[in-house]
PDB file of C-alpha atoms in Angstrom:
ATOM      1  CA  MET A  21     -46.947  22.749  15.127  1.00 54.00           C
ATOM      2  CA  ALA A  22     -45.844  22.043  11.546  1.00 56.00           C
ATOM      3  CA  THR A  23     -42.988  24.548  11.884  1.00 60.00           C
ATOM      4  CA  LYS A  24     -41.711  22.857  15.041  1.00 61.00           C
ATOM      5  CA  THR A  25     -41.819  19.450  13.312  1.00 62.00           C
ATOM      6  CA  ALA A  26     -39.931  20.846  10.295  1.00 59.00           C
ATOM      7  CA  LYS A  27     -37.260  22.342  12.590  1.00 59.00           C
ATOM      8  CA  THR A  28     -36.897  19.043  14.441  1.00 61.00           C
ATOM      9  CA  ALA A  29     -36.580  17.132  11.154  1.00 56.00           C
ATOM     10  CA  SER A  30     -34.041  19.668   9.913  1.00 58.00           C
ATOM     11  CA  SER A  31     -32.016  19.351  13.139  1.00 51.00           C
ATOM     12  CA  LYS A  32     -32.064  15.563  12.901  1.00 55.00           C
ATOM     13  CA  ALA A  33     -30.918  15.740   9.281  1.00 52.00           C
ATOM     14  CA  ARG A  34     -28.006  18.034  10.239  1.00 53.00           C
ATOM     15  CA  LEU A  35     -27.016  15.700  13.074  1.00 48.00           C
ATOM     16  CA  GLN A  36     -27.178  12.716  10.694  1.00 57.00           C
ATOM     17  CA  GLU A  37     -24.944  14.572   8.213  1.00 61.00           C
ATOM     18  CA  GLN A  38     -22.460  15.348  11.005  1.00 65.00           C
ATOM     19  CA  ASP A  39     -22.518  11.714  12.131  1.00 71.00           C
ATOM     20  CA  ASN A  40     -21.958  10.540   8.544  1.00 78.00           C
ATOM     21  CA  ALA A  41     -19.074  12.976   8.101  1.00 81.00           C
ATOM     22  CA  GLU A  42     -17.466  11.697  11.311  1.00 88.00           C
ATOM     23  CA  VAL A  43     -17.948   8.074  10.273  1.00 90.00           C
ATOM     24  CA  LEU A  44     -16.378   8.833   6.862  1.00 92.00           C
ATOM     25  CA  LYS A  45     -13.420  10.531   8.541  1.00 94.00           C
ATOM     26  CA  ASP A  46     -12.989   7.479  10.787  1.00 94.00           C
ATOM     27  CA  LEU A  47     -13.146   5.207   7.730  1.00 95.00           C
ATOM     28  CA  TYR A  48     -10.553   7.353   5.970  1.00 96.00           C
ATOM     29  CA  LEU A  49      -8.214   7.185   8.954  1.00 97.00           C
ATOM     30  CA  GLU A  50      -8.755   3.418   9.158  1.00 96.00           C
ATOM     31  CA  GLN A  51      -7.831   3.031   5.480  1.00 97.00           C
ATOM     32  CA  LEU A  52      -4.766   5.240   5.884  1.00 98.00           C
ATOM     33  CA  ARG A  53      -3.578   3.380   8.999  1.00 97.00           C
ATOM     34  CA  ASP A  54      -3.894   0.106   7.129  1.00 97.00           C
ATOM     35  CA  LEU A  55      -1.792   1.488   4.265  1.00 98.00           C
ATOM     36  CA  TYR A  56       0.744   2.926   6.684  1.00 98.00           C
ATOM     37  CA  SER A  57       1.106  -0.461   8.354  1.00 98.00           C
ATOM     38  CA  ALA A  58       1.390  -2.218   4.993  1.00 98.00           C
ATOM     39  CA  GLU A  59       4.163   0.130   3.861  1.00 98.00           C
ATOM     40  CA  ALA A  60       5.969  -0.073   7.226  1.00 98.00           C
ATOM     41  CA  GLN A  61       5.940  -3.873   7.020  1.00 97.00           C
ATOM     42  CA  ALA A  62       7.209  -3.770   3.438  1.00 97.00           C
ATOM     43  CA  VAL A  63      10.077  -1.493   4.503  1.00 98.00           C
ATOM     44  CA  LYS A  64      11.171  -4.221   6.926  1.00 97.00           C
ATOM     45  CA  VAL A  65      10.945  -7.100   4.418  1.00 97.00           C
ATOM     46  CA  LEU A  66      12.264  -5.462   1.234  1.00 97.00           C
ATOM     47  CA  PRO A  67      15.928  -5.600   2.378  1.00 97.00           C
ATOM     48  CA  ARG A  68      15.614  -9.396   2.713  1.00 96.00           C
ATOM     49  CA  MET A  69      14.014  -9.628  -0.717  1.00 96.00           C
ATOM     50  CA  THR A  70      16.814  -7.465  -2.123  1.00 97.00           C
ATOM     51  CA  LYS A  71      19.437  -9.728  -0.599  1.00 96.00           C
ATOM     52  CA  ALA A  72      17.660 -12.844  -1.909  1.00 96.00           C
ATOM     53  CA  ALA A  73      17.389 -11.554  -5.490  1.00 95.00           C
ATOM     54  CA  LYS A  74      19.829 -13.223  -7.854  1.00 94.00           C
ATOM     55  CA  SER A  75      19.494 -10.866 -10.813  1.00 93.00           C
ATOM     56  CA  ASP A  76      21.243  -7.499 -10.555  1.00 95.00           C
ATOM     57  CA  LYS A  77      18.251  -5.850 -12.243  1.00 95.00           C
ATOM     58  CA  LEU A  78      15.794  -7.325  -9.747  1.00 96.00           C
ATOM     59  CA  ARG A  79      18.058  -6.402  -6.838  1.00 97.00           C
ATOM     60  CA  LYS A  80      18.280  -2.808  -8.089  1.00 97.00           C
ATOM     61  CA  ALA A  81      14.503  -2.685  -8.590  1.00 97.00           C
ATOM     62  CA  PHE A  82      13.982  -3.805  -4.974  1.00 97.00           C
ATOM     63  CA  GLU A  83      16.524  -1.240  -3.721  1.00 98.00           C
ATOM     64  CA  THR A  84      14.745   1.532  -5.620  1.00 97.00           C
ATOM     65  CA  HIS A  85      11.365   0.338  -4.403  1.00 97.00           C
ATOM     66  CA  LEU A  86      12.581   0.318  -0.794  1.00 98.00           C
ATOM     67  CA  LYS A  87      13.391   4.042  -1.067  1.00 98.00           C
ATOM     68  CA  GLN A  88      10.025   4.689  -2.688  1.00 98.00           C
ATOM     69  CA  THR A  89       8.176   2.608  -0.089  1.00 98.00           C
ATOM     70  CA  THR A  90       9.868   4.481   2.751  1.00 98.00           C
ATOM     71  CA  ARG A  91       8.728   7.786   1.238  1.00 98.00           C
ATOM     72  CA  GLN A  92       5.222   6.415   0.671  1.00 98.00           C
ATOM     73  CA  ARG A  93       5.004   5.300   4.301  1.00 98.00           C
ATOM     74  CA  ASP A  94       6.070   8.761   5.422  1.00 98.00           C
ATOM     75  CA  ASP A  95       3.579  10.438   3.060  1.00 98.00           C
ATOM     76  CA  VAL A  96       0.721   8.316   4.403  1.00 98.00           C
ATOM     77  CA  GLU A  97       1.784   9.135   7.965  1.00 98.00           C
ATOM     78  CA  LYS A  98       1.531  12.847   7.121  1.00 98.00           C
ATOM     79  CA  LEU A  99      -1.980  12.353   5.742  1.00 98.00           C
ATOM     80  CA  ILE A 100      -2.964  10.625   8.980  1.00 98.00           C
ATOM     81  CA  THR A 101      -1.570  13.373  11.196  1.00 97.00           C
ATOM     82  CA  ASN A 102      -3.182  16.036   8.976  1.00 95.00           C
ATOM     83  CA  MET A 103      -6.537  14.359   9.747  1.00 94.00           C
ATOM     84  CA  GLY A 104      -5.746  14.433  13.475  1.00 93.00           C
ATOM     85  CA  GLY A 105      -4.936  10.741  13.789  1.00 94.00           C
ATOM     86  CA  LYS A 106      -1.980   8.617  14.812  1.00 94.00           C
ATOM     87  CA  ALA A 107      -0.327   6.231  12.369  1.00 92.00           C
ATOM     88  CA  LYS A 108       0.970   3.638  14.768  1.00 88.00           C
ATOM     89  CA  GLY A 109      -0.978   0.999  16.647  1.00 86.00           C
ATOM     90  CA  HIS A 110      -2.627  -0.856  13.770  1.00 93.00           C
ATOM     91  CA  THR A 111      -1.419  -3.956  11.926  1.00 96.00           C
ATOM     92  CA  CYS A 112      -2.428  -4.598   8.336  1.00 97.00           C
ATOM     93  CA  LYS A 113      -3.086  -8.320   8.504  1.00 97.00           C
ATOM     94  CA  GLY A 114      -3.450  -8.657   4.726  1.00 97.00           C
ATOM     95  CA  MET A 115       0.072  -7.394   4.084  1.00 97.00           C
ATOM     96  CA  GLN A 116       1.335  -9.340   7.087  1.00 97.00           C
ATOM     97  CA  GLY A 117       0.134 -12.540   5.427  1.00 97.00           C
ATOM     98  CA  ILE A 118       1.534 -11.668   2.011  1.00 96.00           C
ATOM     99  CA  LEU A 119       4.923 -10.788   3.471  1.00 96.00           C
ATOM    100  CA  ALA A 120       4.980 -13.911   5.669  1.00 96.00           C
ATOM    101  CA  GLU A 121       4.522 -15.919   2.481  1.00 93.00           C
ATOM    102  CA  GLY A 122       7.302 -13.843   0.946  1.00 92.00           C
ATOM    103  CA  LEU A 123       9.698 -14.780   3.730  1.00 95.00           C
ATOM    104  CA  GLU A 124       8.708 -18.433   3.337  1.00 95.00           C
ATOM    105  CA  THR A 125       9.395 -18.105  -0.397  1.00 93.00           C
ATOM    106  CA  ILE A 126      12.858 -16.708   0.272  1.00 93.00           C
ATOM    107  CA  ASP A 127      13.672 -19.611   2.593  1.00 96.00           C
ATOM    108  CA  LYS A 128      12.151 -22.221   0.272  1.00 95.00           C
ATOM    109  CA  HIS A 129      14.111 -21.031  -2.776  1.00 94.00           C
ATOM    110  CA  LYS A 130      17.531 -20.359  -1.219  1.00 92.00           C
ATOM    111  CA  LYS A 131      18.980 -23.297  -3.124  1.00 93.00           C
ATOM    112  CA  SER A 132      16.761 -23.073  -6.204  1.00 93.00           C
ATOM    113  CA  PRO A 133      18.268 -22.106  -9.552  1.00 92.00           C
ATOM    114  CA  PRO A 134      18.691 -18.304  -9.651  1.00 92.00           C
ATOM    115  CA  MET A 135      15.908 -17.606 -12.121  1.00 90.00           C
ATOM    116  CA  ILE A 136      13.429 -19.797 -10.208  1.00 91.00           C
ATOM    117  CA  ALA A 137      14.247 -17.933  -7.006  1.00 93.00           C
ATOM    118  CA  ASP A 138      13.814 -14.592  -8.792  1.00 94.00           C
ATOM    119  CA  ALA A 139      10.531 -15.693 -10.386  1.00 93.00           C
ATOM    120  CA  ALA A 140       9.222 -16.616  -6.933  1.00 94.00           C
ATOM    121  CA  LEU A 141      10.329 -13.248  -5.517  1.00 95.00           C
ATOM    122  CA  ILE A 142       8.646 -11.382  -8.361  1.00 96.00           C
ATOM    123  CA  GLY A 143       5.429 -13.274  -7.641  1.00 95.00           C
ATOM    124  CA  VAL A 144       5.476 -12.252  -3.995  1.00 95.00           C
ATOM    125  CA  ALA A 145       6.345  -8.660  -4.859  1.00 96.00           C
ATOM    126  CA  GLN A 146       3.516  -8.433  -7.371  1.00 97.00           C
ATOM    127  CA  ARG A 147       0.998  -9.816  -4.890  1.00 96.00           C
ATOM    128  CA  SER A 148       1.979  -7.094  -2.428  1.00 97.00           C
ATOM    129  CA  GLU A 149       1.788  -4.424  -5.163  1.00 97.00           C
ATOM    130  CA  HIS A 150      -1.699  -5.540  -6.186  1.00 97.00           C
ATOM    131  CA  TYR A 151      -2.823  -5.468  -2.561  1.00 97.00           C
ATOM    132  CA  GLU A 152      -1.477  -1.938  -2.157  1.00 97.00           C
ATOM    133  CA  ILE A 153      -2.969  -0.715  -5.440  1.00 97.00           C
ATOM    134  CA  SER A 154      -6.436  -1.780  -4.311  1.00 97.00           C
ATOM    135  CA  GLY A 155      -5.926  -0.199  -0.890  1.00 97.00           C
ATOM    136  CA  TYR A 156      -4.778   3.109  -2.350  1.00 98.00           C
ATOM    137  CA  GLY A 157      -7.746   3.151  -4.726  1.00 97.00           C
ATOM    138  CA  THR A 158     -10.175   2.704  -1.849  1.00 96.00           C
ATOM    139  CA  ALA A 159      -8.449   5.304   0.328  1.00 97.00           C
ATOM    140  CA  ARG A 160      -8.412   7.785  -2.550  1.00 97.00           C
ATOM    141  CA  THR A 161     -12.171   7.410  -2.993  1.00 96.00           C
ATOM    142  CA  VAL A 162     -12.773   7.989   0.708  1.00 95.00           C
ATOM    143  CA  ALA A 163     -10.406  10.997   0.598  1.00 97.00           C
ATOM    144  CA  GLU A 164     -12.650  12.480  -2.061  1.00 95.00           C
ATOM    145  CA  LEU A 165     -15.744  11.834   0.064  1.00 93.00           C
ATOM    146  CA  VAL A 166     -14.226  13.636   3.061  1.00 94.00           C
ATOM    147  CA  GLY A 167     -12.939  16.469   0.861  1.00 95.00           C
ATOM    148  CA  ASP A 168      -9.210  15.860   1.368  1.00 96.00           C
ATOM    149  CA  LYS A 169      -7.901  17.197  -1.951  1.00 97.00           C
ATOM    150  CA  ASN A 170      -4.258  16.898  -0.893  1.00 97.00           C
ATOM    151  CA  GLY A 171      -4.892  13.311   0.205  1.00 98.00           C
ATOM    152  CA  MET A 172      -6.489  12.550  -3.147  1.00 98.00           C
ATOM    153  CA  LYS A 173      -3.390  13.854  -4.928  1.00 98.00           C
ATOM    154  CA  VAL A 174      -0.954  11.961  -2.707  1.00 98.00           C
ATOM    155  CA  LEU A 175      -2.936   8.714  -2.876  1.00 98.00           C
ATOM    156  CA  ASP A 176      -3.289   8.977  -6.678  1.00 98.00           C
ATOM    157  CA  ARG A 177       0.478   9.456  -6.983  1.00 98.00           C
ATOM    158  CA  ILE A 178       1.252   6.497  -4.742  1.00 98.00           C
ATOM    159  CA  ALA A 179      -1.240   4.249  -6.540  1.00 97.00           C
ATOM    160  CA  GLN A 180       0.431   5.212  -9.827  1.00 98.00           C
ATOM    161  CA  GLU A 181       3.868   4.422  -8.373  1.00 98.00           C
ATOM    162  CA  GLU A 182       2.644   1.022  -7.177  1.00 97.00           C
ATOM    163  CA  GLY A 183       1.220   0.344 -10.636  1.00 97.00           C
ATOM    164  CA  ASP A 184       4.524   1.357 -12.233  1.00 97.00           C
ATOM    165  CA  THR A 185       6.382  -1.017  -9.904  1.00 97.00           C
ATOM    166  CA  ASP A 186       4.016  -3.825 -10.854  1.00 97.00           C
ATOM    167  CA  LYS A 187       4.686  -3.151 -14.553  1.00 97.00           C
ATOM    168  CA  LEU A 188       8.434  -3.093 -13.895  1.00 97.00           C
ATOM    169  CA  LEU A 189       8.224  -6.456 -12.144  1.00 96.00           C
ATOM    170  CA  THR A 190       6.315  -7.912 -15.107  1.00 95.00           C
ATOM    171  CA  SER A 191       8.959  -6.507 -17.428  1.00 94.00           C
ATOM    172  CA  LEU A 192      11.752  -8.031 -15.328  1.00 94.00           C
ATOM    173  CA  ALA A 193      10.005 -11.397 -15.367  1.00 92.00           C
ATOM    174  CA  GLN A 194       9.758 -11.237 -19.157  1.00 89.00           C
ATOM    175  CA  GLU A 195      13.238  -9.841 -19.733  1.00 85.00           C
ATOM    176  CA  VAL A 196      15.347 -11.611 -17.125  1.00 75.00           C
ATOM    177  CA  VAL A 197      13.552 -14.640 -15.764  1.00 69.00           C
ATOM    178  CA  MET A 198      11.603 -16.122 -18.673  1.00 69.00           C
ATOM    179  CA  PRO A 199      14.452 -16.180 -21.227  1.00 69.00           C
ATOM    180  CA  ALA A 200      16.732 -17.882 -18.713  1.00 60.00           C
ATOM    181  CA  LEU A 201      14.090 -20.520 -17.971  1.00 57.00           C
ATOM    182  CA  VAL A 202      13.393 -21.251 -21.646  1.00 60.00           C
ATOM    183  CA  LYS A 203      17.048 -21.836 -22.590  1.00 57.00           C
TER     184      LYS A 203
END
């Protein structure tokens, strides 16, 4: 009788492990779909931010980031398909809100002095970068839990790129915007 009970307990434990693995995979796909949606939305809004930028340096930074964001979106899509999922069909509401505020900022500061408009754009861009950095950190942790070594590498790289963009935006604020405002 004890052997039968041990086998039943062992079977239940294996089933629980399988269930947990499936739930983790679902969580990973959910995180990746959210990031995919965030990047896809950014790809649509970055051209408007580029056009609204007054400083050549900020405009060039947005142009470069658009290319990077497009690649990041495509890289996340590949991770999703590698896990057997589909990228489309989910909307990242967090990024949707941040970018809606960004579009409002563009409209609100059309007639503002150039450096005020650029400072406002940098603020919006940094909020979106911070949102993405946190999302990539979470997804990278879940990638590790599900054993997706390639995903870990890709997500680490993208998180680093987002961090570098954030630092560049801070640098542009200090180099271009702040001196013009202090004069």
